[in-house]
Amino acid sequence: MSSEVDMVKHKYEPMLNLKMRRISKGLTQEELAVRCKISVNLISQYEVGRLFPRKKTLEALAEALECDVKDII
């Protein structure tokens, strides 16, 4: 059972950091999407762990959230 929980955490936890950073900055998904020049749908997909952003997008997200890439992954 523990390994199943670890697998789920491994998949979803990194992008939970993205969501928490966004919320702590007081940004909506729409505002973050505009800052990063990507779609709101992509932000949503990243935050729920369905997709993982490419390096360039990760860098844009980190810049928009005023943090390092390592802080959101």
mmCIF file with all atom_site columns, C-alpha atoms in Angstrom:
data_model
loop_
_atom_site.group_PDB
_atom_site.id
_atom_site.type_symbol
_atom_site.label_atom_id
_atom_site.label_alt_id
_atom_site.label_comp_id
_atom_site.label_asym_id
_atom_site.label_entity_id
_atom_site.label_seq_id
_atom_site.pdbx_PDB_ins_code
_atom_site.Cartn_x
_atom_site.Cartn_y
_atom_site.Cartn_z
_atom_site.occupancy
_atom_site.B_iso_or_equiv
_atom_site.pdbx_formal_charge
_atom_site.auth_seq_id
_atom_site.auth_comp_id
_atom_site.auth_asym_id
_atom_site.auth_atom_id
_atom_site.pdbx_PDB_model_num
ATOM 1  C CA . MET A 1 1  ? 0.000  0.000  0.000   1.00 0.00 ? 1  MET A CA 1
ATOM 2  C CA . SER A 1 2  ? 2.767  2.434  0.880   1.00 0.00 ? 2  SER A CA 1
ATOM 3  C CA . SER A 1 3  ? 4.373  2.022  -2.540  1.00 0.00 ? 3  SER A CA 1
ATOM 4  C CA . GLU A 1 4  ? 1.063  2.896  -4.215  1.00 0.00 ? 4  GLU A CA 1
ATOM 5  C CA . VAL A 1 5  ? 0.829  6.073  -2.143  1.00 0.00 ? 5  VAL A CA 1
ATOM 6  C CA . ASP A 1 6  ? 4.428  6.933  -3.012  1.00 0.00 ? 6  ASP A CA 1
ATOM 7  C CA . MET A 1 7  ? 3.690  6.442  -6.711  1.00 0.00 ? 7  MET A CA 1
ATOM 8  C CA . VAL A 1 8  ? 0.684  8.770  -6.545  1.00 0.00 ? 8  VAL A CA 1
ATOM 9  C CA . LYS A 1 9  ? 2.627  11.384 -4.572  1.00 0.00 ? 9  LYS A CA 1
ATOM 10 C CA . HIS A 1 10 ? 5.516  11.137 -7.042  1.00 0.00 ? 10 HIS A CA 1
ATOM 11 C CA . LYS A 1 11 ? 3.155  11.798 -9.934  1.00 0.00 ? 11 LYS A CA 1
ATOM 12 C CA . TYR A 1 12 ? 1.109  14.635 -8.461  1.00 0.00 ? 12 TYR A CA 1
ATOM 13 C CA . GLU A 1 13 ? 3.199  16.330 -5.799  1.00 0.00 ? 13 GLU A CA 1
ATOM 14 C CA . PRO A 1 14 ? 5.552  18.246 -8.109  1.00 0.00 ? 14 PRO A CA 1
ATOM 15 C CA . MET A 1 15 ? 2.746  20.119 -9.789  1.00 0.00 ? 15 MET A CA 1
ATOM 16 C CA . LEU A 1 16 ? 1.014  20.663 -6.470  1.00 0.00 ? 16 LEU A CA 1
ATOM 17 C CA . ASN A 1 17 ? 4.021  22.892 -5.762  1.00 0.00 ? 17 ASN A CA 1
ATOM 18 C CA . LEU A 1 18 ? 3.105  24.874 -8.883  1.00 0.00 ? 18 LEU A CA 1
ATOM 19 C CA . LYS A 1 19 ? -0.453 25.353 -7.672  1.00 0.00 ? 19 LYS A CA 1
ATOM 20 C CA . MET A 1 20 ? 0.620  26.336 -4.163  1.00 0.00 ? 20 MET A CA 1
ATOM 21 C CA . ARG A 1 21 ? 3.132  28.868 -5.521  1.00 0.00 ? 21 ARG A CA 1
ATOM 22 C CA . ARG A 1 22 ? 0.483  30.331 -7.825  1.00 0.00 ? 22 ARG A CA 1
ATOM 23 C CA . ILE A 1 23 ? -2.019 30.670 -5.000  1.00 0.00 ? 23 ILE A CA 1
ATOM 24 C CA . SER A 1 24 ? 0.563  32.158 -2.630  1.00 0.00 ? 24 SER A CA 1
ATOM 25 C CA . LYS A 1 25 ? 1.305  34.829 -5.247  1.00 0.00 ? 25 LYS A CA 1
ATOM 26 C CA . GLY A 1 26 ? -2.415 35.599 -5.472  1.00 0.00 ? 26 GLY A CA 1
ATOM 27 C CA . LEU A 1 27 ? -2.621 34.622 -9.135  1.00 0.00 ? 27 LEU A CA 1
ATOM 28 C CA . THR A 1 28 ? -5.440 32.878 -10.928 1.00 0.00 ? 28 THR A CA 1
ATOM 29 C CA . GLN A 1 29 ? -4.717 30.204 -13.488 1.00 0.00 ? 29 GLN A CA 1
ATOM 30 C CA . GLU A 1 30 ? -5.702 32.728 -16.141 1.00 0.00 ? 30 GLU A CA 1
ATOM 31 C CA . GLU A 1 31 ? -3.237 35.341 -14.868 1.00 0.00 ? 31 GLU A CA 1
ATOM 32 C CA . LEU A 1 32 ? -0.404 32.830 -14.732 1.00 0.00 ? 32 LEU A CA 1
ATOM 33 C CA . ALA A 1 33 ? -1.242 31.599 -18.217 1.00 0.00 ? 33 ALA A CA 1
ATOM 34 C CA . VAL A 1 34 ? -1.091 35.142 -19.598 1.00 0.00 ? 34 VAL A CA 1
ATOM 35 C CA . ARG A 1 35 ? 2.260  35.785 -17.910 1.00 0.00 ? 35 ARG A CA 1
ATOM 36 C CA . CYS A 1 36 ? 3.670  32.582 -19.392 1.00 0.00 ? 36 CYS A CA 1
ATOM 37 C CA . LYS A 1 37 ? 2.000  32.988 -22.773 1.00 0.00 ? 37 LYS A CA 1
ATOM 38 C CA . ILE A 1 38 ? 0.356  29.577 -22.574 1.00 0.00 ? 38 ILE A CA 1
ATOM 39 C CA . SER A 1 39 ? -3.256 28.442 -22.351 1.00 0.00 ? 39 SER A CA 1
ATOM 40 C CA . VAL A 1 40 ? -5.256 28.245 -19.153 1.00 0.00 ? 40 VAL A CA 1
ATOM 41 C CA . ASN A 1 41 ? -5.979 24.640 -20.058 1.00 0.00 ? 41 ASN A CA 1
ATOM 42 C CA . LEU A 1 42 ? -2.269 23.840 -19.882 1.00 0.00 ? 42 LEU A CA 1
ATOM 43 C CA . ILE A 1 43 ? -1.967 25.407 -16.422 1.00 0.00 ? 43 ILE A CA 1
ATOM 44 C CA . SER A 1 44 ? -4.903 23.302 -15.292 1.00 0.00 ? 44 SER A CA 1
ATOM 45 C CA . GLN A 1 45 ? -3.419 20.147 -16.820 1.00 0.00 ? 45 GLN A CA 1
ATOM 46 C CA . TYR A 1 46 ? -0.065 20.799 -15.118 1.00 0.00 ? 46 TYR A CA 1
ATOM 47 C CA . GLU A 1 47 ? -1.649 21.434 -11.740 1.00 0.00 ? 47 GLU A CA 1
ATOM 48 C CA . VAL A 1 48 ? -3.599 18.177 -11.726 1.00 0.00 ? 48 VAL A CA 1
ATOM 49 C CA . GLY A 1 49 ? -0.626 16.180 -12.983 1.00 0.00 ? 49 GLY A CA 1
ATOM 50 C CA . ARG A 1 50 ? -2.049 15.158 -16.353 1.00 0.00 ? 50 ARG A CA 1
ATOM 51 C CA . LEU A 1 51 ? 0.786  16.862 -18.211 1.00 0.00 ? 51 LEU A CA 1
ATOM 52 C CA . PHE A 1 52 ? 4.277  17.935 -17.263 1.00 0.00 ? 52 PHE A CA 1
ATOM 53 C CA . PRO A 1 53 ? 5.641  21.178 -18.713 1.00 0.00 ? 53 PRO A CA 1
ATOM 54 C CA . ARG A 1 54 ? 8.648  21.260 -20.997 1.00 0.00 ? 54 ARG A CA 1
ATOM 55 C CA . LYS A 1 55 ? 11.840 22.928 -19.833 1.00 0.00 ? 55 LYS A CA 1
ATOM 56 C CA . LYS A 1 56 ? 11.098 26.251 -21.547 1.00 0.00 ? 56 LYS A CA 1
ATOM 57 C CA . THR A 1 57 ? 7.623  26.343 -19.998 1.00 0.00 ? 57 THR A CA 1
ATOM 58 C CA . LEU A 1 58 ? 8.998  25.429 -16.566 1.00 0.00 ? 58 LEU A CA 1
ATOM 59 C CA . GLU A 1 59 ? 11.396 28.344 -16.854 1.00 0.00 ? 59 GLU A CA 1
ATOM 60 C CA . ALA A 1 60 ? 8.551  30.699 -17.800 1.00 0.00 ? 60 ALA A CA 1
ATOM 61 C CA . LEU A 1 61 ? 6.447  29.446 -14.894 1.00 0.00 ? 61 LEU A CA 1
ATOM 62 C CA . ALA A 1 62 ? 9.318  29.940 -12.458 1.00 0.00 ? 62 ALA A CA 1
ATOM 63 C CA . GLU A 1 63 ? 9.965  33.449 -13.755 1.00 0.00 ? 63 GLU A CA 1
ATOM 64 C CA . ALA A 1 64 ? 6.279  34.365 -13.489 1.00 0.00 ? 64 ALA A CA 1
ATOM 65 C CA . LEU A 1 65 ? 6.149  32.970 -9.952  1.00 0.00 ? 65 LEU A CA 1
ATOM 66 C CA . GLU A 1 66 ? 9.458  34.600 -8.991  1.00 0.00 ? 66 GLU A CA 1
ATOM 67 C CA . CYS A 1 67 ? 11.108 31.357 -7.942  1.00 0.00 ? 67 CYS A CA 1
ATOM 68 C CA . ASP A 1 68 ? 13.543 28.745 -9.212  1.00 0.00 ? 68 ASP A CA 1
ATOM 69 C CA . VAL A 1 69 ? 12.416 25.839 -11.374 1.00 0.00 ? 69 VAL A CA 1
ATOM 70 C CA . LYS A 1 70 ? 13.483 23.492 -8.563  1.00 0.00 ? 70 LYS A CA 1
ATOM 71 C CA . ASP A 1 71 ? 10.892 25.171 -6.328  1.00 0.00 ? 71 ASP A CA 1
ATOM 72 C CA . ILE A 1 72 ? 8.006  24.035 -8.510  1.00 0.00 ? 72 ILE A CA 1
ATOM 73 C CA . ILE A 1 73 ? 9.137  20.547 -9.484  1.00 0.00 ? 73 ILE A CA 1
#
